[in-house]
Short mmCIF file of C-alpha atoms in Angstrom, two decimals:
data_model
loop_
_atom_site.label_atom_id
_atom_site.label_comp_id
_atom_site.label_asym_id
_atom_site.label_seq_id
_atom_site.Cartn_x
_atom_site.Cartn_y
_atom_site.Cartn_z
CA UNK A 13 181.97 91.82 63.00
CA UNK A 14 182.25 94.30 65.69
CA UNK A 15 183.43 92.95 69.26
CA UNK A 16 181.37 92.61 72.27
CA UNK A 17 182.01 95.12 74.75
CA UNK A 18 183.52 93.58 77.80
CA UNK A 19 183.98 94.66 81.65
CA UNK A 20 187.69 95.28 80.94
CA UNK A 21 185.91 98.16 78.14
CA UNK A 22 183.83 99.40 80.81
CA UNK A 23 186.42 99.51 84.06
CA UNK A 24 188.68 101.44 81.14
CA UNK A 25 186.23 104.09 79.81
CA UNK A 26 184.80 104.35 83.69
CA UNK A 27 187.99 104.82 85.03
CA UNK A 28 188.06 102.30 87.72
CA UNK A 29 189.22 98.44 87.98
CA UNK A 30 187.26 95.91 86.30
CA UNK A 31 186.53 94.48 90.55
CA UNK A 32 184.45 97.28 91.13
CA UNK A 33 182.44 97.27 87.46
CA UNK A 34 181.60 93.54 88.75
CA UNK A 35 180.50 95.05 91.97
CA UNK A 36 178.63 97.77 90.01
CA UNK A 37 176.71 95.62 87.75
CA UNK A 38 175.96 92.39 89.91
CA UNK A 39 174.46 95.10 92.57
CA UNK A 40 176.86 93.97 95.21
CA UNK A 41 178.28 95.84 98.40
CA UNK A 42 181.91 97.66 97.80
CA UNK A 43 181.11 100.43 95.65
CA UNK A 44 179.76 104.20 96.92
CA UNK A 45 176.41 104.78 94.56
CA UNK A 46 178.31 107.20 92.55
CA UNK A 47 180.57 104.89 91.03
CA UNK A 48 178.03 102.23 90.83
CA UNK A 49 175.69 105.06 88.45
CA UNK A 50 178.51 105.49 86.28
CA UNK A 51 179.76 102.27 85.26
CA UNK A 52 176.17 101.29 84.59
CA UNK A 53 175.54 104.55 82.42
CA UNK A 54 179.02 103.32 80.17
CA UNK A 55 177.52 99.93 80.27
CA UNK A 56 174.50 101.51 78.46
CA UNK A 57 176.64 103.60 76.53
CA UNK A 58 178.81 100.56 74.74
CA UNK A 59 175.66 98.36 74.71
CA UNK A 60 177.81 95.69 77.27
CA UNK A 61 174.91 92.93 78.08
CA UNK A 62 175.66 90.03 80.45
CA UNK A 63 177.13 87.02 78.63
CA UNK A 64 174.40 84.09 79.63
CA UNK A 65 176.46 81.09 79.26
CA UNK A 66 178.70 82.82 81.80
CA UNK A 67 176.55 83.36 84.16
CA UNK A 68 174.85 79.69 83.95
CA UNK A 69 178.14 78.29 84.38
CA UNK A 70 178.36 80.49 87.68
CA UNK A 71 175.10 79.76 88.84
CA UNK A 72 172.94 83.00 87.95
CA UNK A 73 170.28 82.70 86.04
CA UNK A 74 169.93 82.74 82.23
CA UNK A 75 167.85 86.07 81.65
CA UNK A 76 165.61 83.55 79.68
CA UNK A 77 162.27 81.12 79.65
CA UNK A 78 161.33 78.84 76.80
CA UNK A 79 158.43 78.19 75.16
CA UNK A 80 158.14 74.70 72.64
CA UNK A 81 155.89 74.25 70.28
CA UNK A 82 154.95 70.34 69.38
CA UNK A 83 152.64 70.99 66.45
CA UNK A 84 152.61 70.74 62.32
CA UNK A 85 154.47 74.12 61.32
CA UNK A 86 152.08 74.46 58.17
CA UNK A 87 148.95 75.07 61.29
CA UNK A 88 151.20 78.08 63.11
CA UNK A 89 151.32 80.58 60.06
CA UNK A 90 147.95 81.15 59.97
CA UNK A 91 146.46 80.81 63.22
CA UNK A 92 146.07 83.96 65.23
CA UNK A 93 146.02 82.19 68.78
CA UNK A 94 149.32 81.86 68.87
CA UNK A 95 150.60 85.13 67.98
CA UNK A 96 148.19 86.80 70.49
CA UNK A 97 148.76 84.17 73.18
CA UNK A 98 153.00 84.86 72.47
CA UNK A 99 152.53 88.73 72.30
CA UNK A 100 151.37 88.54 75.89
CA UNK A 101 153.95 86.69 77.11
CA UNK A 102 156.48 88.72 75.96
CA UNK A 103 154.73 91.74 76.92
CA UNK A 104 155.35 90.88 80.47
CA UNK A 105 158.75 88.95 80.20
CA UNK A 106 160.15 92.63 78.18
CA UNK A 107 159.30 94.91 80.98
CA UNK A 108 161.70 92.56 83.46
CA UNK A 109 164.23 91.67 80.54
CA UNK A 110 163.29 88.89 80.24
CA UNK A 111 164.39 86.86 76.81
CA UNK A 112 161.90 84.42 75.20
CA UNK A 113 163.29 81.26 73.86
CA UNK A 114 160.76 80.01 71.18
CA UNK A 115 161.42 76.86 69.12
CA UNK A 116 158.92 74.34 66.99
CA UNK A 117 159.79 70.71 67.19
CA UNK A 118 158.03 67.62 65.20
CA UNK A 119 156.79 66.30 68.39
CA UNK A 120 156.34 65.17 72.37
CA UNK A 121 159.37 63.26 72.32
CA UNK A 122 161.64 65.80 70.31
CA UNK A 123 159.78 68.61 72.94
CA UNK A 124 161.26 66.42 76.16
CA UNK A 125 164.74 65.67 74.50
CA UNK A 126 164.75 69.72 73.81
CA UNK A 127 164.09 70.39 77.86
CA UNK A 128 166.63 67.93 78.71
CA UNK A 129 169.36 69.62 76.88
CA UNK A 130 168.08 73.06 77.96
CA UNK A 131 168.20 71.90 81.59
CA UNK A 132 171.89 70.83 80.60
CA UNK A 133 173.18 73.72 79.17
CA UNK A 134 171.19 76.09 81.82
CA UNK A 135 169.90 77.90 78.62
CA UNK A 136 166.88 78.59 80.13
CA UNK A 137 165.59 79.37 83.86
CA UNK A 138 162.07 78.08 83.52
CA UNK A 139 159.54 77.00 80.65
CA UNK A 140 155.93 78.11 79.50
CA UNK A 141 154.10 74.41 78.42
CA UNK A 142 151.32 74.75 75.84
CA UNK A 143 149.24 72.32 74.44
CA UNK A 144 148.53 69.94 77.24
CA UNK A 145 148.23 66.13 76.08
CA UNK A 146 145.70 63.47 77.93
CA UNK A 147 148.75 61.54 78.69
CA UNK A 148 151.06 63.54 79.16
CA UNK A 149 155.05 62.93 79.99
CA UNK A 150 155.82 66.63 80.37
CA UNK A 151 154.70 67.21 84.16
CA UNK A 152 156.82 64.24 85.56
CA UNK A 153 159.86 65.17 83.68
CA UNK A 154 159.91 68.83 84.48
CA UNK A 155 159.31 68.39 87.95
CA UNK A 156 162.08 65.52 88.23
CA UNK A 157 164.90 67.52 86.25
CA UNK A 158 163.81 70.43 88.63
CA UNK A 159 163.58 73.33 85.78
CA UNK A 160 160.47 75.23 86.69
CA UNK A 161 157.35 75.33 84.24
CA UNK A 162 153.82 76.31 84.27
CA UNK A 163 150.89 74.64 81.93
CA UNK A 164 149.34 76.81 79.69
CA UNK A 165 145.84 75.24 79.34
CA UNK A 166 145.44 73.09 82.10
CA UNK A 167 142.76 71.56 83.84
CA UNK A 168 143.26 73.80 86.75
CA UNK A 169 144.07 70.06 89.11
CA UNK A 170 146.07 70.13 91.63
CA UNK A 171 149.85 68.81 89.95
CA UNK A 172 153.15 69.15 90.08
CA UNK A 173 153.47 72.52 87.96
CA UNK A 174 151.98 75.37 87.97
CA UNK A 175 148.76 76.32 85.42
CA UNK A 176 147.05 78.81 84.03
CA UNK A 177 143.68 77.40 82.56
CA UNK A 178 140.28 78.20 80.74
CA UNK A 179 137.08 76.99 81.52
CA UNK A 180 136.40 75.00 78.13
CA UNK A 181 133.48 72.48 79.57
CA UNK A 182 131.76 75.54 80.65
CA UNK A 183 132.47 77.56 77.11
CA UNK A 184 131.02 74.82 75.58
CA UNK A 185 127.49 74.98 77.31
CA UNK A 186 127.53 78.40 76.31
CA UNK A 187 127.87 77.33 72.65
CA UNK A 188 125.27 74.62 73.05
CA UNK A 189 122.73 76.87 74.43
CA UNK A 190 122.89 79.57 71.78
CA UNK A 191 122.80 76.81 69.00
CA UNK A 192 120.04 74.59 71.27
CA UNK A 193 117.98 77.81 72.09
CA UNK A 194 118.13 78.19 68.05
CA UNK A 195 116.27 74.87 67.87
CA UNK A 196 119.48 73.34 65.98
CA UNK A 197 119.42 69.50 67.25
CA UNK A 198 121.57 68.05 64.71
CA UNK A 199 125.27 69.55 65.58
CA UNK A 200 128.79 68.79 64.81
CA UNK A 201 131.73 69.88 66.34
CA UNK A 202 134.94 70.06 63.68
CA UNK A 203 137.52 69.50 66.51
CA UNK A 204 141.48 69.99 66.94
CA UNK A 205 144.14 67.68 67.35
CA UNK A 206 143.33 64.38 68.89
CA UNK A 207 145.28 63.37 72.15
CA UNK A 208 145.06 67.22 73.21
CA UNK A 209 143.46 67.80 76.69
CA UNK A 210 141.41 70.74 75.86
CA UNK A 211 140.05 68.66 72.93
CA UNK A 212 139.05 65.38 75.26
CA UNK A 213 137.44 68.66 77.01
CA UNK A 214 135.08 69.85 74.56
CA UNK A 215 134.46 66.88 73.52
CA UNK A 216 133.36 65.26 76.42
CA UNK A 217 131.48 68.58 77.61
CA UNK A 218 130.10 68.40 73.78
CA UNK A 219 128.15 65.44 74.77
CA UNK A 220 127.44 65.80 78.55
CA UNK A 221 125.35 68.90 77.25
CA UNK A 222 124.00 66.98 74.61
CA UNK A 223 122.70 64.49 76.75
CA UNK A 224 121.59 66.92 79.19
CA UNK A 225 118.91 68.49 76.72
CA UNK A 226 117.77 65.11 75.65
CA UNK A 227 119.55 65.47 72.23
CA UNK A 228 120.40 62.13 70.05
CA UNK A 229 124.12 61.42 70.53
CA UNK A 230 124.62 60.25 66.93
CA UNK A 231 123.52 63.90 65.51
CA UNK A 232 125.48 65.79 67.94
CA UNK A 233 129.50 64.55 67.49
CA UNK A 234 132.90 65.96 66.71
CA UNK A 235 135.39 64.96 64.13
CA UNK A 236 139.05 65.58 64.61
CA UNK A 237 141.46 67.72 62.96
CA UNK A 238 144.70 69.50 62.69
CA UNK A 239 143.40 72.92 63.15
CA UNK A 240 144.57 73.83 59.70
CA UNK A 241 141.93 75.50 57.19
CA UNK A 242 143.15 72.07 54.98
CA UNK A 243 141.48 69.63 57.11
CA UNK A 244 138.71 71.57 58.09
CA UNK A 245 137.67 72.57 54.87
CA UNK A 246 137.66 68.94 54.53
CA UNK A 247 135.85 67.53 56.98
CA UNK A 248 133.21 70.33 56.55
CA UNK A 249 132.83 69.09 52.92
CA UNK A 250 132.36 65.19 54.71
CA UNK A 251 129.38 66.12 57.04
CA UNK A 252 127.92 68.10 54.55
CA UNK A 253 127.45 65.15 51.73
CA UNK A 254 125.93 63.13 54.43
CA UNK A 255 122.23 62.22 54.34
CA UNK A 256 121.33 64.29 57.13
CA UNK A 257 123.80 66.39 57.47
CA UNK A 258 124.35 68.69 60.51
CA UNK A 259 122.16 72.23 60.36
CA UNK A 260 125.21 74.12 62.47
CA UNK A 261 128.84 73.33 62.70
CA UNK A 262 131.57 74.61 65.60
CA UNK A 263 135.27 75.02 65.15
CA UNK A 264 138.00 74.64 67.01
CA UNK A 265 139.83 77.89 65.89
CA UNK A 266 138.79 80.71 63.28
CA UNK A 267 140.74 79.62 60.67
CA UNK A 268 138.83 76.44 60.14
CA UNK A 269 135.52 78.11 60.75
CA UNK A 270 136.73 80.25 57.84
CA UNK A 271 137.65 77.66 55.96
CA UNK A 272 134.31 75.94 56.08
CA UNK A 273 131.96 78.85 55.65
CA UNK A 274 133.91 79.31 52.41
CA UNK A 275 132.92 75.59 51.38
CA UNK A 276 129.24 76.36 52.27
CA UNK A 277 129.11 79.21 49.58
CA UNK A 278 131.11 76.95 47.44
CA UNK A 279 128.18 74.06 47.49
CA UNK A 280 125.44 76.67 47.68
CA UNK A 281 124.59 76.14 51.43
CA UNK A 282 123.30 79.32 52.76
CA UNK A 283 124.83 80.59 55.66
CA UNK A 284 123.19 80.78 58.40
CA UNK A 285 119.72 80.33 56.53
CA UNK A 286 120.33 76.67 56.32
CA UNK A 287 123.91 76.16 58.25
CA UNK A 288 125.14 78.10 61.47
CA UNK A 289 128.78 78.23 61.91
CA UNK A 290 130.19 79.06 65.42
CA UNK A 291 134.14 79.72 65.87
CA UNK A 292 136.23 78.78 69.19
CA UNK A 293 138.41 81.99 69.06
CA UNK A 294 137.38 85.61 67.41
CA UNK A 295 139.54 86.92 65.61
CA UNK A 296 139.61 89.54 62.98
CA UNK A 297 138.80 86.73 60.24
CA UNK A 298 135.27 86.15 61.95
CA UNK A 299 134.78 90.18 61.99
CA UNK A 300 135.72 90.47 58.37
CA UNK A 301 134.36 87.41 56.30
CA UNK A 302 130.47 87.32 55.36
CA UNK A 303 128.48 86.81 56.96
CA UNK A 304 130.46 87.74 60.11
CA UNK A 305 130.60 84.86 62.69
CA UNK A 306 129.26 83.88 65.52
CA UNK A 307 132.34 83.57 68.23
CA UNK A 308 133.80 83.18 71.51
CA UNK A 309 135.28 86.02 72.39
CA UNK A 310 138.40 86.44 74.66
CA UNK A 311 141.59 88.04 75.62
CA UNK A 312 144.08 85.75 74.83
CA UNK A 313 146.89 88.23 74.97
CA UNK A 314 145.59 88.77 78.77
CA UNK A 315 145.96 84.76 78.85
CA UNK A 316 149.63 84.90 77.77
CA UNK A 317 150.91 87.59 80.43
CA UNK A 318 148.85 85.42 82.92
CA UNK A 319 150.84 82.96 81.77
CA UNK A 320 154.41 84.79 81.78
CA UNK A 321 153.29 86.36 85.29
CA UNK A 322 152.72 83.08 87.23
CA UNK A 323 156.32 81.93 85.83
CA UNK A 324 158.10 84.69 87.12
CA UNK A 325 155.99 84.38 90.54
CA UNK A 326 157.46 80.27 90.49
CA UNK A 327 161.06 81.56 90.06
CA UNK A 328 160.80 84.00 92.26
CA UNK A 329 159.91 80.96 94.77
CA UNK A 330 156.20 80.75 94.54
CA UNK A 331 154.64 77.76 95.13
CA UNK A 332 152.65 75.63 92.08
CA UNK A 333 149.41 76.68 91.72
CA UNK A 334 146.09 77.16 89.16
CA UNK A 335 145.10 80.47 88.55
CA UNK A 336 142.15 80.52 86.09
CA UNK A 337 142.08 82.95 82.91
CA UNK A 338 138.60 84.99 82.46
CA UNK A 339 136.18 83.49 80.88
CA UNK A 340 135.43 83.60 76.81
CA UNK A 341 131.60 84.94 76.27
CA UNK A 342 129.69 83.82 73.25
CA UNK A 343 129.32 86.54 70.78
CA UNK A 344 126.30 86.22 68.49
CA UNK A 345 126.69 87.66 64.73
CA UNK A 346 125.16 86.84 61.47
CA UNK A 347 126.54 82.99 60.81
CA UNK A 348 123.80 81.89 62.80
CA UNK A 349 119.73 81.57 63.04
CA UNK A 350 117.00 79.23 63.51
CA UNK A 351 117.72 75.92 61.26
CA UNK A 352 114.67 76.01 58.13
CA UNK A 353 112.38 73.28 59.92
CA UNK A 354 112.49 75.74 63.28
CA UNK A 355 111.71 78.76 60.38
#
């Protein structure tokens, strides 16, 4: 394996004393601009990076955030959220050098023993926290080990961290208005992962708007998943059999609205001449199954670097605060149309 260049290689092929490369490269006072442009142009030249557990042990910062992921690994692979929410975040954190420390754990408890040994070893200077729970331990043990953190999906409440959040009370209404408007009144919501915040949310908006067009609670409900097409291929199969089963369905993500319009065809359900499928987040699964579906539609890469940004603003000193991300807009396609009795 080859060796890592070090600042004795650089002082040597620079010509100077290894003092002044120090000076050079930590942007300190004691050498003329000259000198400081060459050393940095060998640096480049040998491909000499800073050595990270050095500089934690001497107090400088790690060069890195982290970003945990407390979820089933079988849901990741296939979900596009993710990848669109991470390639925004690293969009940002790459043009400051930035690393991204990415790891998937089995769960909250594995997630807090993984920031407490971060904190320990300095391997990280802040985190990005995803997936915010109803009761959640992650806030209160951030804030008290001091490592800084913004919530990625927040409420947008005051707190002790920093958020970035999404309106999802108010994307629900526009869900319920396109499907109410429709003249569907019989509605079921295949939900995510229980215990998540922005799944109380829709929920709870779910039924607020329910109520607030005079709809029966019992025929408008949401079943909980694990966002995988598994599970919501299954529960779609559940409501269907049911006596009076729902005339339009909404998923959490794309893959499960995939997922279920596939069932539909597979049982000889018409889509959307007797069942309207809406998904959470487009993606180019909605665009390219038939009939295309009806989505909400937003830039969740623009999400992540919202994200990233208000991170870098916290270690730069900034103080906590919510910063909300634009809001999704419903777009209408051909999974759904009046339910037959509204024909």
């Amino acid at each position: 394996m080859a060796r890592r260049p070090t600042i004795k290689d650089i002082a040597r092929r620079a010509g100077v004393s290894e003092s002044a490369v120090s000076f050079a490269l930590n942007d300190r006072p004691g050498v003329s601009e000259d000198t400081r442009a060459r050393v940095r142009r060998v640096a480049e030249e040998l491909g000499w990076q800073p050595n990270s557990a050095a500089r934690a042990l001497s107090g400088e910062r790690s060069g890195a955030v982290g970003l945990v992921l407390a979820r089933p690994a079988h849901t990741l692979g296939v979900e596009s959220f993710f990848l669109q929410l991470v390639s925004g975040i690293q969009e940002v954190l790459s043009a400051g050098r930035t690393a991204l420390l990415f790891q998937v754990v089995d769960d909250i408890d594995a997630e807090c023993a993984l920031y407490r040994r971060w904190w320990a070893e300095r391997r990280v200077d802040g985190v990005l926290v995803v997936d915010p729970r109803t009761q959640d331990p992650r806030p209160e043990l951030l804030a008290r080990l001091g490592l800084p953190a913004v919530t990625v999906g927040g409420t947008g409440a005051p707190g002790p961290l920093s958020s970035v959040w999404a309106d999802d009370a108010r994307a629900m209404a526009r869900v319920l208005d396109h499907l109410h408007g429709l003249g569907h009144r019989r509605i079921t919501h295949i939900a995510g992962l229980p215990g998540l915040a922005h799944t109380a949310r829709r929920i709870a908006s779910l039924q607020a708007e329910a109520a607030a067009r005079g709809l029966n609670p019992r025929e408008v409900r949401s079943v909980v998943t694990d966002y995988s097409d598994a599970e919501g291929a299954a529960a779609t199969r559940r409501v269907l059999a049911e006596p009076e089963p729902p005339t339009a369905l909404v998923y959490d993500n794309d893959v499960m609205a995939v997922a279920g319009s596939a069932v539909a065809a597979e049982l000889g359900i018409a889509v959307p001449g007797r069942l309207s499928i809406v998904a959470w987040d487009d993606s180019a699964l909605c665009r390219v199954t038939h009939p295309r579906l009806t989505a909400l539609v937003r830039d969740t890469a623009a999400f992540g670097r919202l994200a990233a940004e208000e991170l870098l603003a916290v270690l730069a000193g900034g103080p906590p605060r919510a910063r909300e991300a634009e809001q999704p807009r419903l777009e209408p396609r051909e999974s759904t149309a009046p339910p037959p009795a509204a024909n």
